mmCIF file of C-alpha atoms in Angstrom:
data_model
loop_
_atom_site.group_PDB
_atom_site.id
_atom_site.type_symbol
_atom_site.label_atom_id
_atom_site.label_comp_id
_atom_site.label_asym_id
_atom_site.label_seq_id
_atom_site.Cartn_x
_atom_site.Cartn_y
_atom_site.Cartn_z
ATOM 1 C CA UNK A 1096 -36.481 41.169 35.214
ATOM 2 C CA UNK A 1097 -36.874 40.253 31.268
ATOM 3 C CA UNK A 1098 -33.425 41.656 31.204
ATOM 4 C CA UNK A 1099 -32.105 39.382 33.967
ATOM 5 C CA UNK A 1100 -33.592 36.190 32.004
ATOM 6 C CA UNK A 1101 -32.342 36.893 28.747
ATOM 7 C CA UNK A 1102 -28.782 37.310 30.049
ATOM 8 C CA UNK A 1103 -28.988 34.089 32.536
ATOM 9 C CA UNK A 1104 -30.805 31.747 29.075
ATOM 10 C CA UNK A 1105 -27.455 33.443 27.328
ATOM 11 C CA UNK A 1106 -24.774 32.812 28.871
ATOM 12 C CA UNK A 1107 -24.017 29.695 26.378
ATOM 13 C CA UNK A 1108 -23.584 32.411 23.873
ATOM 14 C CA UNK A 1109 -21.617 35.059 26.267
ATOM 15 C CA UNK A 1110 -19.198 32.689 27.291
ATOM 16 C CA UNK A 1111 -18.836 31.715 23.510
ATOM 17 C CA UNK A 1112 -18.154 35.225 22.259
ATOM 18 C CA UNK A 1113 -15.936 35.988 25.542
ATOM 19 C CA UNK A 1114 -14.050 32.789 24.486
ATOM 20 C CA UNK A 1115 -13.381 33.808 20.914
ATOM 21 C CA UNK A 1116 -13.949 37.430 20.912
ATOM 22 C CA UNK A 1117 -10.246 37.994 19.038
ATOM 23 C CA UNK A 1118 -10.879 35.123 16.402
ATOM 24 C CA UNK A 1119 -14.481 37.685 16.207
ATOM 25 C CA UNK A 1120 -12.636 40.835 15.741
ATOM 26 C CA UNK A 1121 -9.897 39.567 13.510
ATOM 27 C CA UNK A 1122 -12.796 38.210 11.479
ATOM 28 C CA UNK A 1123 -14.427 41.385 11.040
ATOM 29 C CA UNK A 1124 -12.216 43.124 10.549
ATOM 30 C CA UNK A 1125 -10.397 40.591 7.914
ATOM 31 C CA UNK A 1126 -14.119 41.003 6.353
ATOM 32 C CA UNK A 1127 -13.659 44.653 6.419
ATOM 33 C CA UNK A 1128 -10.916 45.036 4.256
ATOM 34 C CA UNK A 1129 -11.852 42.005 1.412
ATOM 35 C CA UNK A 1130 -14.846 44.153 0.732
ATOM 36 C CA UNK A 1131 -12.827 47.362 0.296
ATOM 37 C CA UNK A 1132 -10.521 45.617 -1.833
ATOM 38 C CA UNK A 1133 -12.615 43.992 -3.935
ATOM 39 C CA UNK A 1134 -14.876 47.455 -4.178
ATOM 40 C CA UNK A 1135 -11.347 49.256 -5.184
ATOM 41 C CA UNK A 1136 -10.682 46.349 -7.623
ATOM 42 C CA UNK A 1137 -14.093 46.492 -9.241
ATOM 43 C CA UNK A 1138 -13.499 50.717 -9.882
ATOM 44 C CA UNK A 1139 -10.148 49.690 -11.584
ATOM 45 C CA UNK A 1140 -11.909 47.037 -13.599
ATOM 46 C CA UNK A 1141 -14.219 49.634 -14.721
ATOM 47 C CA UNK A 1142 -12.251 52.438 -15.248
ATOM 48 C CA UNK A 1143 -9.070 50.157 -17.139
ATOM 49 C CA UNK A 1144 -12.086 48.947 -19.499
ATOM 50 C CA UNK A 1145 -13.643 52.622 -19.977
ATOM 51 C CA UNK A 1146 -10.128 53.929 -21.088
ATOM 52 C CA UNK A 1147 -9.280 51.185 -23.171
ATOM 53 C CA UNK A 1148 -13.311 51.527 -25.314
ATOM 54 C CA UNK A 1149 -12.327 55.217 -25.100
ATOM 55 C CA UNK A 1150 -9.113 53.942 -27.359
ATOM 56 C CA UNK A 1151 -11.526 52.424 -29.908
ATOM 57 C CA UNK A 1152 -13.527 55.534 -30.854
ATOM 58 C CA UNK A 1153 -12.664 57.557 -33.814
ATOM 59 C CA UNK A 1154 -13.810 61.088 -34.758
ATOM 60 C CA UNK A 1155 -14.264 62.158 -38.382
ATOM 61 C CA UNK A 1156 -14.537 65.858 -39.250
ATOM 62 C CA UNK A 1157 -15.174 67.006 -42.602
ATOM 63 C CA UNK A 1158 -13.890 70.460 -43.704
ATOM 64 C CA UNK A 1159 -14.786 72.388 -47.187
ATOM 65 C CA UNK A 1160 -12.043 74.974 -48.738
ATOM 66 C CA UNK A 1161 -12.913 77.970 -46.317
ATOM 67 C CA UNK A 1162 -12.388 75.333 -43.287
ATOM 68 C CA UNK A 1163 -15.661 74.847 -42.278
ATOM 69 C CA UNK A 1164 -17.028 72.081 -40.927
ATOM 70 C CA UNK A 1165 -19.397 70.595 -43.471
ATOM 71 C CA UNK A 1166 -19.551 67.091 -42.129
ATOM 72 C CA UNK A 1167 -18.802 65.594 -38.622
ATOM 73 C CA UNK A 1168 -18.942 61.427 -37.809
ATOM 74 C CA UNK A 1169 -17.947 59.055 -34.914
ATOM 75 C CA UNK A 1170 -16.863 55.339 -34.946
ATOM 76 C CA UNK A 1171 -15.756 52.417 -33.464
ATOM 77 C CA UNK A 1172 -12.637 50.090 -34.494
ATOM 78 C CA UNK A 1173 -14.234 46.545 -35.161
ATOM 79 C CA UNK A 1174 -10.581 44.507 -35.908
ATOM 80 C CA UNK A 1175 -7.316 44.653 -34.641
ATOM 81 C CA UNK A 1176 -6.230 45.326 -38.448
ATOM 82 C CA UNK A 1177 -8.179 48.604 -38.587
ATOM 83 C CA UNK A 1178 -11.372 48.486 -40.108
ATOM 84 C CA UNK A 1179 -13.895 51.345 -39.116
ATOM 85 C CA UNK A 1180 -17.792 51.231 -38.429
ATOM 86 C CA UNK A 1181 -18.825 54.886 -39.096
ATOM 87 C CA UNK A 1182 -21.889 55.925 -37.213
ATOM 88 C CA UNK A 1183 -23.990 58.979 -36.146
ATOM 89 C CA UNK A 1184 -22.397 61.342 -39.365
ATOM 90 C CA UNK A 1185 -23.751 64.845 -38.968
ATOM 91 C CA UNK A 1186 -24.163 67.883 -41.501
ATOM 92 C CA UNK A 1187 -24.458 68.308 -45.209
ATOM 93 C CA UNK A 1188 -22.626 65.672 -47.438
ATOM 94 C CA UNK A 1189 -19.357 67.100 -49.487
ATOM 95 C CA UNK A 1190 -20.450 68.134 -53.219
#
């Protein structure tokens, strides 16, 4: 009987959706696909910006006469003309 009364205080709203139930779907499913775009667009984003840091990074190794490796270091380019910032150096120093 609750059943019965919710459809018959409804019907407003069932005739609406009956009415416009393509303009519904297309919505939806319109909505559907902006979201995975914009989800695939935001991955590119990332990924484009990841690859072009990873072209920044510079990686210093310091050998001695019998090839070692005495010395290791990692940096960032800081200006489009080349200048280094030399962090997180490793190992002995050359003497």
């Amino acid at each position: 009987v609750n059943q019965m009364n919710f459809f018959r205080n409804n019907t407003r709203l069932l005739k609406f959706v009956k009415r416009f139930m393509k303009e519904i779907i297309i919505a939806l499913v319109l909505a559907i696909v902006a979201a995975v775009m914009i989800e695939n667009y935001l991955d590119y984003r990332k990924n484009k910006m990841l690859e072009n840091n990873a072209k920044a990074v510079a990686t210093l190794i310091v050998y001695n006469a019998k090839t070692e490796i005495i010395a290791t270091a990692s940096g960032i380019f800081i200006s489009p003309d080349g200048k280094l910032e030399v962090f997180g150096i490793r190992g002995r120093s050359a003497k």
